[in-house]
């Protein structure tokens, strides 16, 4: 019973570590400067790695002999998209707060 919990913790840790790597690779591949936090980058990477793995499995290329290149390419493409989306949402949020005039008391 305890070994199941240990495996779950290991899977979560590897998900976070793999997500961080995928997120930072996606950020590196995206041209320009992204004004987002490290936490946002890691979350984008975790989402990309998870969703990319699901899509690859659905396409039948999630587990292959050797390195799963197609799965990793899907995950990286999603990471670039999620980092771009997060940077865009962050820029809009900063732009909206900068445009609003202050009211005089």
PDB file of C-alpha atoms in Angstrom:
ATOM      1  CA  UNK A   1       0.000   0.000   0.000  1.00  0.00           C
ATOM      2  CA  UNK A   2       2.818   2.427   0.820  1.00  0.00           C
ATOM      3  CA  UNK A   3       4.645   1.684  -2.428  1.00  0.00           C
ATOM      4  CA  UNK A   4       1.665   3.046  -4.395  1.00  0.00           C
ATOM      5  CA  UNK A   5       1.989   6.349  -2.541  1.00  0.00           C
ATOM      6  CA  UNK A   6       5.728   6.466  -3.176  1.00  0.00           C
ATOM      7  CA  UNK A   7       5.165   5.883  -6.885  1.00  0.00           C
ATOM      8  CA  UNK A   8       2.562   8.641  -6.945  1.00  0.00           C
ATOM      9  CA  UNK A   9       4.939  11.117  -5.290  1.00  0.00           C
ATOM     10  CA  UNK A  10       7.658  10.129  -7.754  1.00  0.00           C
ATOM     11  CA  UNK A  11       5.307  10.643 -10.693  1.00  0.00           C
ATOM     12  CA  UNK A  12       4.294  14.069  -9.402  1.00  0.00           C
ATOM     13  CA  UNK A  13       7.931  15.105  -8.868  1.00  0.00           C
ATOM     14  CA  UNK A  14       8.920  13.926 -12.334  1.00  0.00           C
ATOM     15  CA  UNK A  15       5.895  15.743 -13.751  1.00  0.00           C
ATOM     16  CA  UNK A  16       7.032  18.987 -12.136  1.00  0.00           C
ATOM     17  CA  UNK A  17      10.674  18.534 -13.174  1.00  0.00           C
ATOM     18  CA  UNK A  18       9.744  17.489 -16.724  1.00  0.00           C
ATOM     19  CA  UNK A  19       7.209  20.302 -16.939  1.00  0.00           C
ATOM     20  CA  UNK A  20       9.819  22.838 -15.852  1.00  0.00           C
ATOM     21  CA  UNK A  21      12.230  21.595 -18.511  1.00  0.00           C
ATOM     22  CA  UNK A  22       9.562  21.605 -21.224  1.00  0.00           C
ATOM     23  CA  UNK A  23       8.359  25.072 -20.136  1.00  0.00           C
ATOM     24  CA  UNK A  24      11.827  26.595 -20.231  1.00  0.00           C
ATOM     25  CA  UNK A  25      12.604  24.961 -23.588  1.00  0.00           C
ATOM     26  CA  UNK A  26       9.337  26.377 -24.932  1.00  0.00           C
ATOM     27  CA  UNK A  27      10.287  29.806 -23.591  1.00  0.00           C
ATOM     28  CA  UNK A  28      13.734  29.484 -25.159  1.00  0.00           C
ATOM     29  CA  UNK A  29      12.258  28.577 -28.560  1.00  0.00           C
ATOM     30  CA  UNK A  30       9.762  31.445 -28.506  1.00  0.00           C
ATOM     31  CA  UNK A  31      11.319  34.549 -30.067  1.00  0.00           C
ATOM     32  CA  UNK A  32      11.294  37.813 -28.159  1.00  0.00           C
ATOM     33  CA  UNK A  33      11.075  38.584 -24.474  1.00  0.00           C
ATOM     34  CA  UNK A  34       8.370  36.999 -22.343  1.00  0.00           C
ATOM     35  CA  UNK A  35       7.503  38.997 -19.254  1.00  0.00           C
ATOM     36  CA  UNK A  36       6.193  36.081 -17.196  1.00  0.00           C
ATOM     37  CA  UNK A  37       7.298  34.549 -13.917  1.00  0.00           C
ATOM     38  CA  UNK A  38       9.220  31.324 -13.448  1.00  0.00           C
ATOM     39  CA  UNK A  39       6.138  29.781 -11.837  1.00  0.00           C
ATOM     40  CA  UNK A  40       4.035  30.638 -14.889  1.00  0.00           C
ATOM     41  CA  UNK A  41       6.691  29.080 -17.135  1.00  0.00           C
ATOM     42  CA  UNK A  42       6.702  25.869 -15.080  1.00  0.00           C
ATOM     43  CA  UNK A  43       2.888  25.693 -15.045  1.00  0.00           C
ATOM     44  CA  UNK A  44       2.809  26.192 -18.836  1.00  0.00           C
ATOM     45  CA  UNK A  45       5.378  23.404 -19.161  1.00  0.00           C
ATOM     46  CA  UNK A  46       3.452  21.025 -16.916  1.00  0.00           C
ATOM     47  CA  UNK A  47       0.265  21.649 -18.918  1.00  0.00           C
ATOM     48  CA  UNK A  48       2.143  21.194 -22.201  1.00  0.00           C
ATOM     49  CA  UNK A  49       3.857  17.985 -21.073  1.00  0.00           C
ATOM     50  CA  UNK A  50       0.627  16.490 -19.755  1.00  0.00           C
ATOM     51  CA  UNK A  51      -1.555  17.473 -22.703  1.00  0.00           C
ATOM     52  CA  UNK A  52       1.190  16.536 -25.185  1.00  0.00           C
ATOM     53  CA  UNK A  53       1.486  13.090 -23.636  1.00  0.00           C
ATOM     54  CA  UNK A  54      -2.269  12.597 -23.831  1.00  0.00           C
ATOM     55  CA  UNK A  55      -2.366  13.708 -27.487  1.00  0.00           C
ATOM     56  CA  UNK A  56       0.615  11.488 -28.372  1.00  0.00           C
ATOM     57  CA  UNK A  57      -1.026   8.484 -26.718  1.00  0.00           C
ATOM     58  CA  UNK A  58      -4.289   9.244 -28.529  1.00  0.00           C
ATOM     59  CA  UNK A  59      -2.345   9.354 -31.835  1.00  0.00           C
ATOM     60  CA  UNK A  60      -0.624   6.045 -30.981  1.00  0.00           C
ATOM     61  CA  UNK A  61       2.890   7.517 -30.662  1.00  0.00           C
ATOM     62  CA  UNK A  62       3.039   8.004 -26.886  1.00  0.00           C
ATOM     63  CA  UNK A  63       5.196   4.932 -26.249  1.00  0.00           C
ATOM     64  CA  UNK A  64       7.628   3.759 -28.926  1.00  0.00           C
ATOM     65  CA  UNK A  65      10.883   1.842 -29.028  1.00  0.00           C
ATOM     66  CA  UNK A  66      13.642   4.224 -28.072  1.00  0.00           C
ATOM     67  CA  UNK A  67      13.090   7.956 -27.688  1.00  0.00           C
ATOM     68  CA  UNK A  68       9.537   9.195 -28.190  1.00  0.00           C
ATOM     69  CA  UNK A  69      10.485  12.048 -30.538  1.00  0.00           C
ATOM     70  CA  UNK A  70       6.981  12.757 -31.807  1.00  0.00           C
ATOM     71  CA  UNK A  71       5.613  13.012 -28.263  1.00  0.00           C
ATOM     72  CA  UNK A  72       8.405  15.407 -27.292  1.00  0.00           C
ATOM     73  CA  UNK A  73       7.848  17.562 -30.374  1.00  0.00           C
ATOM     74  CA  UNK A  74       4.133  17.801 -29.565  1.00  0.00           C
ATOM     75  CA  UNK A  75       4.973  18.739 -25.965  1.00  0.00           C
ATOM     76  CA  UNK A  76       7.463  21.417 -27.068  1.00  0.00           C
ATOM     77  CA  UNK A  77       5.020  22.889 -29.583  1.00  0.00           C
ATOM     78  CA  UNK A  78       2.373  23.095 -26.872  1.00  0.00           C
ATOM     79  CA  UNK A  79       4.896  24.635 -24.459  1.00  0.00           C
ATOM     80  CA  UNK A  80       5.727  27.364 -26.987  1.00  0.00           C
ATOM     81  CA  UNK A  81       2.003  28.019 -27.427  1.00  0.00           C
ATOM     82  CA  UNK A  82       1.238  28.082 -23.682  1.00  0.00           C
ATOM     83  CA  UNK A  83       4.213  30.356 -22.907  1.00  0.00           C
ATOM     84  CA  UNK A  84       3.151  32.685 -25.744  1.00  0.00           C
ATOM     85  CA  UNK A  85      -0.424  32.680 -24.433  1.00  0.00           C
ATOM     86  CA  UNK A  86       0.706  33.402 -20.857  1.00  0.00           C
ATOM     87  CA  UNK A  87       2.994  36.223 -22.032  1.00  0.00           C
ATOM     88  CA  UNK A  88       0.189  37.719 -24.094  1.00  0.00           C
ATOM     89  CA  UNK A  89      -2.273  37.555 -21.205  1.00  0.00           C
ATOM     90  CA  UNK A  90       0.320  39.107 -18.888  1.00  0.00           C
ATOM     91  CA  UNK A  91       1.004  41.932 -21.352  1.00  0.00           C
ATOM     92  CA  UNK A  92      -2.721  42.689 -21.686  1.00  0.00           C
ATOM     93  CA  UNK A  93      -3.126  42.743 -17.912  1.00  0.00           C
ATOM     94  CA  UNK A  94      -0.180  45.152 -17.519  1.00  0.00           C
ATOM     95  CA  UNK A  95      -1.461  47.294 -20.372  1.00  0.00           C
ATOM     96  CA  UNK A  96      -4.935  47.584 -18.837  1.00  0.00           C
ATOM     97  CA  UNK A  97      -3.584  48.677 -15.474  1.00  0.00           C
ATOM     98  CA  UNK A  98      -1.256  51.223 -17.084  1.00  0.00           C
ATOM     99  CA  UNK A  99      -3.976  52.796 -19.260  1.00  0.00           C
ATOM    100  CA  UNK A 100      -6.530  53.408 -16.516  1.00  0.00           C
ATOM    101  CA  UNK A 101      -6.222  56.982 -15.236  1.00  0.00           C
ATOM    102  CA  UNK A 102      -6.077  57.622 -11.523  1.00  0.00           C
ATOM    103  CA  UNK A 103      -8.941  59.451  -9.942  1.00  0.00           C
ATOM    104  CA  UNK A 104      -8.253  62.538  -7.871  1.00  0.00           C
ATOM    105  CA  UNK A 105      -9.546  62.351  -4.272  1.00  0.00           C
TER     106      UNK A 105
END
